[in-house]
XYZ file of N, CA and C in Angstrom:
201
model
N 16.070 -3.043 4.370
C 14.351 -3.248 4.396
C 14.053 -4.150 5.275
N 13.075 -4.150 5.604
C 12.353 -4.829 6.689
C 11.722 -6.007 6.240
N 11.393 -6.106 4.882
C 10.770 -7.027 4.341
C 9.197 -6.978 4.348
N 8.828 -5.859 5.101
C 7.339 -5.743 5.308
C 6.669 -4.954 4.053
N 5.391 -4.882 4.166
C 4.623 -3.980 2.927
C 3.455 -3.572 3.462
N 3.270 -2.349 2.851
C 1.767 -1.619 3.345
C 1.048 -1.749 1.853
N -0.194 -2.015 2.164
C -1.023 -1.818 1.319
C -2.318 -1.053 1.605
N -2.707 -0.180 0.857
C -3.720 0.697 1.038
C -4.056 1.651 0.057
N -5.415 2.255 0.079
C -5.883 2.883 -1.025
C -5.726 4.346 -0.916
N -5.650 5.103 -2.032
C -5.385 6.551 -2.132
C -5.861 6.963 -3.316
N -6.160 8.326 -3.423
C -6.162 8.858 -4.757
C -5.156 9.485 -5.083
N -3.930 9.569 -4.398
C -2.766 10.397 -4.721
C -1.570 9.751 -4.096
N -0.947 8.561 -5.134
C -0.030 7.864 -4.511
C 1.345 8.574 -3.867
N 1.686 9.590 -4.773
C 2.921 10.466 -4.236
C 2.587 11.234 -2.899
N 1.537 11.899 -2.793
C 1.140 12.426 -1.575
C 1.193 11.051 -0.460
N 0.524 10.093 -0.674
C 0.583 9.084 0.198
C 1.881 8.673 0.775
N 2.575 8.227 -0.323
C 4.199 8.238 -0.015
C 4.765 9.026 0.751
N 4.605 10.366 0.621
C 5.438 11.440 1.109
C 4.968 11.431 2.697
N 3.620 11.271 3.117
C 3.046 11.072 4.362
C 3.644 10.235 5.086
N 3.777 8.942 4.542
C 4.340 7.873 4.991
C 5.834 8.065 5.573
N 6.447 8.660 4.810
C 7.950 8.674 4.843
C 8.150 9.875 5.875
N 7.057 10.904 5.982
C 7.289 11.999 6.935
C 6.945 11.760 8.665
N 6.312 10.231 8.610
C 5.708 9.915 9.809
C 4.386 10.424 10.282
N 3.835 10.729 9.413
C 2.533 11.603 9.412
C 1.414 10.247 9.990
N 1.501 9.193 9.214
C 0.374 8.030 9.156
C 0.988 7.100 10.214
N 0.152 7.134 11.284
C 0.346 6.452 12.729
C 0.854 4.928 12.394
N 0.152 4.263 11.435
C 0.382 2.818 11.168
C 1.674 2.826 10.994
N 2.356 3.406 10.195
C 3.621 3.175 9.574
C 4.863 4.148 10.263
N 4.334 4.771 11.144
C 5.504 5.854 11.829
C 6.616 4.775 12.435
N 7.716 5.308 11.978
C 8.900 4.579 12.677
C 9.507 3.474 11.772
N 8.859 3.409 11.127
C 9.187 2.126 10.013
C 9.678 2.278 8.598
N 9.903 3.591 8.386
C 10.451 3.933 7.038
C 11.788 3.707 7.046
N 12.454 4.304 5.942
C 11.932 4.751 4.956
C 10.996 3.708 3.784
N 9.849 4.207 3.449
C 9.156 3.423 2.346
C 9.390 3.870 0.980
N 9.290 2.877 -0.003
C 9.532 2.975 -1.221
C 8.404 2.429 -1.857
N 8.049 2.745 -2.820
C 6.902 2.407 -3.708
C 7.417 1.138 -4.671
N 6.860 0.108 -4.346
C 7.340 -1.072 -5.315
C 6.113 -1.357 -6.555
N 4.997 -0.998 -6.321
C 3.873 -1.276 -7.260
C 2.651 -0.690 -7.080
N 1.783 -0.288 -7.816
C 0.437 0.198 -7.594
C -0.447 -0.327 -8.660
N -1.839 -0.226 -8.335
C -2.910 -0.600 -9.165
C -3.861 0.676 -9.168
N -4.421 0.630 -10.546
C -5.374 1.724 -10.668
C -6.945 0.868 -10.956
N -7.778 1.454 -10.309
C -9.257 0.782 -10.450
C -10.133 2.026 -10.814
N -11.421 1.627 -11.196
C -12.521 2.418 -11.901
C -13.073 3.101 -10.755
N -13.208 2.451 -9.463
C -13.935 2.942 -8.471
C -13.329 2.782 -7.106
N -13.911 3.607 -5.950
C -13.332 3.227 -4.788
C -13.661 1.829 -4.280
N -14.938 1.448 -4.492
C -15.049 0.093 -3.967
C -14.553 -1.243 -4.637
N -14.066 -0.959 -5.812
C -13.135 -1.860 -6.363
C -11.664 -1.599 -5.642
N -11.220 -0.766 -5.652
C -10.089 -0.612 -4.976
C -9.839 -1.150 -3.578
N -10.973 -0.835 -2.878
C -11.215 -1.443 -1.416
C -11.283 -2.710 -1.269
N -11.885 -3.327 -2.475
C -12.143 -4.812 -2.505
C -10.764 -5.651 -2.710
N -9.967 -4.822 -3.636
C -8.700 -5.322 -3.921
C -7.709 -5.278 -2.818
N -7.805 -4.289 -2.129
C -6.985 -3.982 -0.588
C -7.096 -5.111 0.376
N -8.535 -5.490 0.511
C -8.720 -6.544 1.239
C -8.122 -7.715 0.763
N -8.472 -8.113 -0.618
C -8.065 -9.402 -0.943
C -6.603 -9.543 -0.731
N -5.664 -8.645 -0.855
C -4.271 -8.595 -0.809
C -3.881 -8.440 0.736
N -4.704 -7.889 1.620
C -4.492 -8.050 3.024
C -4.733 -9.181 3.590
N -5.685 -10.268 3.149
C -6.087 -11.340 3.384
C -5.288 -12.564 3.334
N -4.607 -12.322 2.097
C -3.847 -13.162 1.377
C -2.452 -12.569 1.115
N -1.331 -12.496 2.014
C -0.098 -11.962 1.769
C 0.739 -12.561 0.465
N 0.639 -13.761 0.319
C 1.314 -14.285 -0.976
C 1.053 -13.509 -2.285
N -0.343 -13.069 -2.266
C -0.718 -12.614 -3.482
C 0.215 -11.067 -3.919
N 0.598 -10.636 -2.646
C 1.503 -9.431 -2.809
C 2.828 -9.413 -3.582
N 3.235 -10.753 -3.811
C 4.398 -10.999 -4.342
C 4.512 -10.663 -5.740
N 3.247 -10.298 -6.417
C 3.529 -9.954 -7.908
C 4.048 -8.599 -7.739
N 4.179 -7.579 -6.838
C 4.137 -6.326 -6.753
C 5.851 -5.985 -6.614
N 6.534 -7.195 -6.406
C 8.278 -7.159 -6.254
C 8.762 -7.774 -7.152
N 8.061 -8.186 -8.136
C 8.897 -9.023 -9.332
C 9.206 -8.188 -10.209
């Protein structure tokens, strides 16, 4: 493991994970394999994007995903 985390928004978690592991997503290509350590469900895309930005601004908040 590289100790790196990817935080993103998607409507289909398994499809997104598969695409990252196949190297289809440029931002994570060559850094896999990736494994899902957690996810959150939100009522709207705007809520999900807001949470994504919070996690990206403060990496320490991601620690809850791996406990």
